[in-house]
mmCIF file of C-alpha atoms in Angstrom:
data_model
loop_
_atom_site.group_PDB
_atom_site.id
_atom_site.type_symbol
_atom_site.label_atom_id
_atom_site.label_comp_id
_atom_site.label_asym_id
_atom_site.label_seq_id
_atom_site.Cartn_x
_atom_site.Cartn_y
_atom_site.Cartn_z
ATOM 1 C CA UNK A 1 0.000 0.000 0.000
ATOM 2 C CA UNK A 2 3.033 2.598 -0.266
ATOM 3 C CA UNK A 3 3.435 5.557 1.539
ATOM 4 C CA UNK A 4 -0.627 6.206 1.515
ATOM 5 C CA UNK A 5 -2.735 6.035 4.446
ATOM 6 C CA UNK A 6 -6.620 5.840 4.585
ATOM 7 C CA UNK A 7 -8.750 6.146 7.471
ATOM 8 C CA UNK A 8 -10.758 5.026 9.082
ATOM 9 C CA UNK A 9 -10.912 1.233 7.339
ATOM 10 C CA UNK A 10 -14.319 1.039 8.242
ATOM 11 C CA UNK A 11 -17.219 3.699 8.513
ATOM 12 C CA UNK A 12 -20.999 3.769 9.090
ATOM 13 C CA UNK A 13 -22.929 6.771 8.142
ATOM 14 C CA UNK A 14 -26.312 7.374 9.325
ATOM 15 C CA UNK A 15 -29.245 9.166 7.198
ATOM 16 C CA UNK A 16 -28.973 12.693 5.912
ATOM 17 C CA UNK A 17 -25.460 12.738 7.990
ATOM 18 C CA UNK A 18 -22.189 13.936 6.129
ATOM 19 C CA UNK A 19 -18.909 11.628 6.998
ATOM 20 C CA UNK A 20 -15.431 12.269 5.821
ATOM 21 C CA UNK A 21 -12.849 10.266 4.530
ATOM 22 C CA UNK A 22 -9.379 10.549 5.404
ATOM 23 C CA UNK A 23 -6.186 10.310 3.112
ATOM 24 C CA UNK A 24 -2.531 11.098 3.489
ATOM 25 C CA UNK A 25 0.989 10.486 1.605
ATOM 26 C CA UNK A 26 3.978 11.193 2.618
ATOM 27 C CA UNK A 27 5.450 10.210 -1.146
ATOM 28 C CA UNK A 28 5.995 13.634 -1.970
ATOM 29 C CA UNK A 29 3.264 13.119 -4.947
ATOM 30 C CA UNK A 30 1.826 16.461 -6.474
ATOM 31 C CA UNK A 31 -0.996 14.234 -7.470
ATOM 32 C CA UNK A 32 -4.018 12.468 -5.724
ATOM 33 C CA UNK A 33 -7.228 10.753 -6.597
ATOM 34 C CA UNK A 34 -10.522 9.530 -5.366
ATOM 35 C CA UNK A 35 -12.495 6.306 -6.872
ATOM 36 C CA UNK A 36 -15.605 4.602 -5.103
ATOM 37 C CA UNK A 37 -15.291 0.835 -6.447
ATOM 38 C CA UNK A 38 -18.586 -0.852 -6.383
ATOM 39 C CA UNK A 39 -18.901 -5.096 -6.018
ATOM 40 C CA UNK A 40 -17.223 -6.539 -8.461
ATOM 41 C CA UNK A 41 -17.181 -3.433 -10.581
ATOM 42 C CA UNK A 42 -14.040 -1.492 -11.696
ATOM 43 C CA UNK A 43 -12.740 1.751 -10.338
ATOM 44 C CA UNK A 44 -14.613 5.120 -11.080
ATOM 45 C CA UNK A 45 -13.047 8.689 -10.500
ATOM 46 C CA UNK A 46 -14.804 10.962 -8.291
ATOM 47 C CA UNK A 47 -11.955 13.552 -8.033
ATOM 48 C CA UNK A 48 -8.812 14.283 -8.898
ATOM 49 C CA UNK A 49 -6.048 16.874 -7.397
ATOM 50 C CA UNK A 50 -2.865 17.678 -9.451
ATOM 51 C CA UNK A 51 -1.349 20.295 -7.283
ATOM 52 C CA UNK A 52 -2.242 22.254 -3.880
ATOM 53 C CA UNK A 53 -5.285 24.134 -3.793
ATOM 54 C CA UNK A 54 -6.834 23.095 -6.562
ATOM 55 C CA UNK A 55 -8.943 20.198 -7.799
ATOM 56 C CA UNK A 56 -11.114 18.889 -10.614
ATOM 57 C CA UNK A 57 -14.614 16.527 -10.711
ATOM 58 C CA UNK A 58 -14.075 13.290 -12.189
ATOM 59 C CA UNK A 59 -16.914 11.175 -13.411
ATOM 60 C CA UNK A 60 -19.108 10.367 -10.172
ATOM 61 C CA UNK A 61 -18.278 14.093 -8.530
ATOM 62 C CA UNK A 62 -22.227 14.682 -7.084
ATOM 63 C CA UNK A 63 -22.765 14.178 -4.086
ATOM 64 C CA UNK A 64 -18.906 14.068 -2.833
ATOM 65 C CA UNK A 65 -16.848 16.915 -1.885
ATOM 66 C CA UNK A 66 -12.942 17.607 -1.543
ATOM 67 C CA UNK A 67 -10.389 19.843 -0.346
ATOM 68 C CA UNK A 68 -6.617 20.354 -1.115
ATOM 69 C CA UNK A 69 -5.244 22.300 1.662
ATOM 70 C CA UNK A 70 -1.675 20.550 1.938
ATOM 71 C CA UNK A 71 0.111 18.783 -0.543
ATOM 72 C CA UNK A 72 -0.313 15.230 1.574
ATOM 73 C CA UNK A 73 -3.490 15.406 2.371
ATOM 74 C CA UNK A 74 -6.540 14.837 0.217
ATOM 75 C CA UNK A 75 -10.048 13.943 2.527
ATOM 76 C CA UNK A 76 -13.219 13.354 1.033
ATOM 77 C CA UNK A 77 -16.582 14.034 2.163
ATOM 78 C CA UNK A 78 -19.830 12.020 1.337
ATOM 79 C CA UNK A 79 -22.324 14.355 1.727
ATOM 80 C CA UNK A 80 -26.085 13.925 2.815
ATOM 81 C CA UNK A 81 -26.787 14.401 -1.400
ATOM 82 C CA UNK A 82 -24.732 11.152 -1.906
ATOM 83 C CA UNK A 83 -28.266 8.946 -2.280
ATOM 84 C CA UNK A 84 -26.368 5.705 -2.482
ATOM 85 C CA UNK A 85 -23.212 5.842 -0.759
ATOM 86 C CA UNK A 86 -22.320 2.526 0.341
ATOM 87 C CA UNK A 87 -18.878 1.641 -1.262
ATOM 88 C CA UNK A 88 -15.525 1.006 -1.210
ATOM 89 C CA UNK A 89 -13.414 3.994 -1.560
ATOM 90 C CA UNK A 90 -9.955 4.216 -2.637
ATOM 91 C CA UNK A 91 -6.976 7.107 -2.257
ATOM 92 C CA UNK A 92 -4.241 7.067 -5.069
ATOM 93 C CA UNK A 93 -1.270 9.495 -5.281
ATOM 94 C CA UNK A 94 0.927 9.864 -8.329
ATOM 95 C CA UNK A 95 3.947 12.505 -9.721
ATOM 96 C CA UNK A 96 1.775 14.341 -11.612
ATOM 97 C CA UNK A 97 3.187 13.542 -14.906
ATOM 98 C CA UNK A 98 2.003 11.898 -17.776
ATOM 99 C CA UNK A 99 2.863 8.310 -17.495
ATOM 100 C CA UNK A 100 3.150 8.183 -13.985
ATOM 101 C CA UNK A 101 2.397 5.070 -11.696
ATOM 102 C CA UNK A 102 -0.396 5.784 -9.336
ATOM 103 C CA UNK A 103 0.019 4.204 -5.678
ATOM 104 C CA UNK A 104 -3.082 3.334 -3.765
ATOM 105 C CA UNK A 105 -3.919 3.073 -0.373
ATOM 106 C CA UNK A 106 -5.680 0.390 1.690
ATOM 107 C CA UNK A 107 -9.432 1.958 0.645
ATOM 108 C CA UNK A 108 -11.833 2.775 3.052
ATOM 109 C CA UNK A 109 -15.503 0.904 3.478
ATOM 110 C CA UNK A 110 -18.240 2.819 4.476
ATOM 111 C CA UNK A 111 -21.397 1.762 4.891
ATOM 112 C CA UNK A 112 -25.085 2.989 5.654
ATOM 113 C CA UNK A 113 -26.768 2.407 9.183
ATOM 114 C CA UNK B 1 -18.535 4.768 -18.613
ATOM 115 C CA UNK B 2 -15.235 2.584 -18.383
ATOM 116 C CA UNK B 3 -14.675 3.027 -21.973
ATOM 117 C CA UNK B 4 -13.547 -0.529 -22.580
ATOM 118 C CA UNK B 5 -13.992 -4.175 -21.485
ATOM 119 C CA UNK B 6 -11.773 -6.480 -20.086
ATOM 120 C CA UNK B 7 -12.475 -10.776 -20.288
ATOM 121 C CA UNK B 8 -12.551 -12.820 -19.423
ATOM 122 C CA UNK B 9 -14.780 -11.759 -15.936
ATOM 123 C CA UNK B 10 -13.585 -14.398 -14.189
ATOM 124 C CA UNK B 11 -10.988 -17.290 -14.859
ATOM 125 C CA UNK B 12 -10.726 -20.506 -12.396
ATOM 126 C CA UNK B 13 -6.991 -22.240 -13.373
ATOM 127 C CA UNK B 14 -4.610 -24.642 -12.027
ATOM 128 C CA UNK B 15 -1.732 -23.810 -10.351
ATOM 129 C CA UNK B 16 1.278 -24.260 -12.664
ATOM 130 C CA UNK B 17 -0.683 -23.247 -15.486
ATOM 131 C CA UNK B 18 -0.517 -19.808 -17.643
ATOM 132 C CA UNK B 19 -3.338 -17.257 -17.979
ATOM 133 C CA UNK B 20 -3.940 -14.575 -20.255
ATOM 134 C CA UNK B 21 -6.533 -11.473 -19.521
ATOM 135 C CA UNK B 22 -7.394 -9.288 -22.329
ATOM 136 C CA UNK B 23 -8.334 -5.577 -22.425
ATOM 137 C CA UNK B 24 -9.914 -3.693 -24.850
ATOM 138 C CA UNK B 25 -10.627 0.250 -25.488
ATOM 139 C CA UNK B 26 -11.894 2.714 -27.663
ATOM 140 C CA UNK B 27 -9.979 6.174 -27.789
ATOM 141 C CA UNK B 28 -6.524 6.441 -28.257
ATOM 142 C CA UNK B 29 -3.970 6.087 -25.334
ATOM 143 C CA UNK B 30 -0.739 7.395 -23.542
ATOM 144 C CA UNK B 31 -0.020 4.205 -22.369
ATOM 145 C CA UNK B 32 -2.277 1.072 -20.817
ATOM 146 C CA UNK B 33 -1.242 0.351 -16.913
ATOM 147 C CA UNK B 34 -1.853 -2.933 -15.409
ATOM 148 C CA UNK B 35 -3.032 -3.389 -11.564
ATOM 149 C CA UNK B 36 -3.615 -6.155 -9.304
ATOM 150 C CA UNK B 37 -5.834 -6.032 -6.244
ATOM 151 C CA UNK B 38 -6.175 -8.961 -3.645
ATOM 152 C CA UNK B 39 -9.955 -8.522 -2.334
ATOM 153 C CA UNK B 40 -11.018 -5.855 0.317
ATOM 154 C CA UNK B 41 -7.127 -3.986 -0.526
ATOM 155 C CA UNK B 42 -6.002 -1.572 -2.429
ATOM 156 C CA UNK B 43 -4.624 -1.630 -5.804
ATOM 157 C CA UNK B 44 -0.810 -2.314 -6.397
ATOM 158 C CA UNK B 45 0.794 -1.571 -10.195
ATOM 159 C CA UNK B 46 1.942 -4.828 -11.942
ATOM 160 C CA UNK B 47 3.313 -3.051 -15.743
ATOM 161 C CA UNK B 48 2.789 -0.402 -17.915
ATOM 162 C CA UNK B 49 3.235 -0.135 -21.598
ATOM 163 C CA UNK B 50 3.617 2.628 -23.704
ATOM 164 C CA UNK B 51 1.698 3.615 -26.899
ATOM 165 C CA UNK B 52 4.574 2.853 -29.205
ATOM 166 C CA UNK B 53 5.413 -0.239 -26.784
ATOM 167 C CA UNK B 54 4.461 -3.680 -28.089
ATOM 168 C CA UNK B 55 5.906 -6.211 -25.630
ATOM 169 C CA UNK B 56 6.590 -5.582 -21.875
ATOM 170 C CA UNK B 57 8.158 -7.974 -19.254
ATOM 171 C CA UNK B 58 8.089 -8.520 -15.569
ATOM 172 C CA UNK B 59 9.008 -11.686 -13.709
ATOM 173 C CA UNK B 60 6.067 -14.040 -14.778
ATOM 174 C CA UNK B 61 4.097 -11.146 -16.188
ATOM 175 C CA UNK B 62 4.225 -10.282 -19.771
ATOM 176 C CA UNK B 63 1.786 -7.857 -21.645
ATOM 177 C CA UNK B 64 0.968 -6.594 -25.235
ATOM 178 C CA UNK B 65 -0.762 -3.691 -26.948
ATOM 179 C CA UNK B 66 -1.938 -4.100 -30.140
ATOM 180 C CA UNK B 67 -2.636 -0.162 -30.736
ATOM 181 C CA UNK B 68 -4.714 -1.098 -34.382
ATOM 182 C CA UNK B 69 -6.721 -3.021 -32.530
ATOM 183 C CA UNK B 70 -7.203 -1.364 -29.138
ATOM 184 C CA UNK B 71 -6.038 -4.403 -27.158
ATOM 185 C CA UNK B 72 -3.368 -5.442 -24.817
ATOM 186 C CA UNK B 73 -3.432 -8.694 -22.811
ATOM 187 C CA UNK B 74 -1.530 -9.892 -19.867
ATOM 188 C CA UNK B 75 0.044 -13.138 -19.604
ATOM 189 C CA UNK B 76 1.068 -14.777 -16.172
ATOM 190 C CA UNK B 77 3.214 -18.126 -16.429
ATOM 191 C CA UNK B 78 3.255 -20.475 -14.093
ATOM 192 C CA UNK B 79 0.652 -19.616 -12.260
ATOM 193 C CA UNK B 80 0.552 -19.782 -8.223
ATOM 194 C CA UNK B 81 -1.936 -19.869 -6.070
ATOM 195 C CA UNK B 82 -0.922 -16.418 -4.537
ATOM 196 C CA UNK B 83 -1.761 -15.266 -7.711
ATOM 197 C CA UNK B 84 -5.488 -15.044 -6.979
ATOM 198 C CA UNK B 85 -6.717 -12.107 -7.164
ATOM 199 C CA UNK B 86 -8.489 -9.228 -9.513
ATOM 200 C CA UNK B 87 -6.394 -7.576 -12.273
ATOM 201 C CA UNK B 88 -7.989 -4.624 -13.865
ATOM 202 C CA UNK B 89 -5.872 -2.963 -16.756
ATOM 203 C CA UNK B 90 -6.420 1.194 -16.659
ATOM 204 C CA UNK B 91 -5.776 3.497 -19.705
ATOM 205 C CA UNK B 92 -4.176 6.866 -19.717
ATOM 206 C CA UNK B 93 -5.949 8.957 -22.211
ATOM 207 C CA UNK B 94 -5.156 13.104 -20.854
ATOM 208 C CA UNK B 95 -2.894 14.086 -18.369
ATOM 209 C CA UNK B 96 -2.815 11.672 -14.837
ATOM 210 C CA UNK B 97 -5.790 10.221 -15.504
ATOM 211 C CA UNK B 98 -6.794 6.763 -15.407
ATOM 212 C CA UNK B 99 -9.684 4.997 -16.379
ATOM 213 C CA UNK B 100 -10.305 1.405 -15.333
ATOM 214 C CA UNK B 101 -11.700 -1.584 -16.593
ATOM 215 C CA UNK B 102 -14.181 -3.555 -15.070
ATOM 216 C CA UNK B 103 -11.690 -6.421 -14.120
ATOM 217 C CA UNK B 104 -10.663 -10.173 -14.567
ATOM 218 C CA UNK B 105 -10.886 -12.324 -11.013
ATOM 219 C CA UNK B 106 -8.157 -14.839 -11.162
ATOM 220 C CA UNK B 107 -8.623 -18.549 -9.137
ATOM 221 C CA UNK B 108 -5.467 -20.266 -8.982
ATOM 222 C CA UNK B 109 -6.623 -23.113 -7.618
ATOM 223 C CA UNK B 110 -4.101 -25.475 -5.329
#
């Protein structure tokens, strides 16, 4: 799982209730990503970060917000608008450039109580 | 959409034998990245290949891209039961971004 931490592994959010989703890297990467991965389903983008303070929507962006605040750190909310949130969501951090490896962390489950 | 399938969905082999996944797309790409991802992890980068890149080897792994066609495949030889697991190939069409495939679930069965 490289230098890229998620937390918490597992999290339950309750009706109408916004949660946040933790990721860091300490790889130095200008880069970082959000996808939610369904069962048995590939990986979609929700949103993508390619330097500080600024970010772009991917292809599942309602309903989820982001902030880029400091280059490691990358959290994602689910907000109350999310109508079908339960997922598995993963962080990935890159260089930047084109060709670049992306390095993902350990994902994140959440769930709805 | 994922702009591209991968098959087969799921492949049940022996150990010891070879298997071969096979991606397709539909726009033109930077280069085609292979991942692997054991169930409930995250993903971990097996290969990439380049657009003007028609053979690429790792260990056990080797892949193609057939640009006229749209197509790479991966081939792992010698299969092990540790190889179990889901391997989704991702395409890099602008910029960083990657856009997955739907995935290929491996059984290497003992």
């Amino acid at each position: 799982d490289g230098g890229i931490t998620q937390s918490p592994k597992y999290l339950f959010r309750k009706e109408g209730q916004n949660v946040t989703l933790s990721c860091e890297q300490n790889l130095n990467h200008d880069a970082m990503y959000w996808y939610r991965q369904d069962p048995g389903q590939g990986l979609r983008l929700i949103y993508y970060s390619q330097i500080v303070n600024d970010f772009q929507k991917g292809d599942i962006a309602e309903g989820y917000s982001v902030s880029r605040e400091k280059k490691e750190s990358f959290p994602l909310t689910v907000t109350s608008a999310q109508k079908n949130p339960t997922a598995f969501y993963l962080c990935a951090s890159s260089a930047g450039s084109v060709g670049e490896t992306q390095y993902f962390g350990p994902g994140t489950r959440l769930l709805v109580l | 959409s994922q702009q591209g399938e991968e098959d087969p969905q799921a492949l049940s082999i022996q150990e010891g034998e070879n298997a071969t996944m096979n991606c397709s797309y539909k726009t033109s790409i930077n280069n085609l990245q292979w991942y692997r991802q054991n169930s409930g992890r995250g993903l971990v980068h097996l290969i990439l290949i380049r657009s003007n890149e028609r053979e690429k080897h790792s260990g056990r792994l080797r892949v193609t891209l057939d640009t006229s066609k749209k197509s790479s495949s991966l081939l792992i030889t010698a299969s092990r039961a540790a190889d179990t697991a889901s391997y989704f190939c991702a395409r890099e069409t602008s910029g960083s971004r990657l856009t997955f495939g739907e995935g290929t679930q491996l059984t290497v069965n003992p």
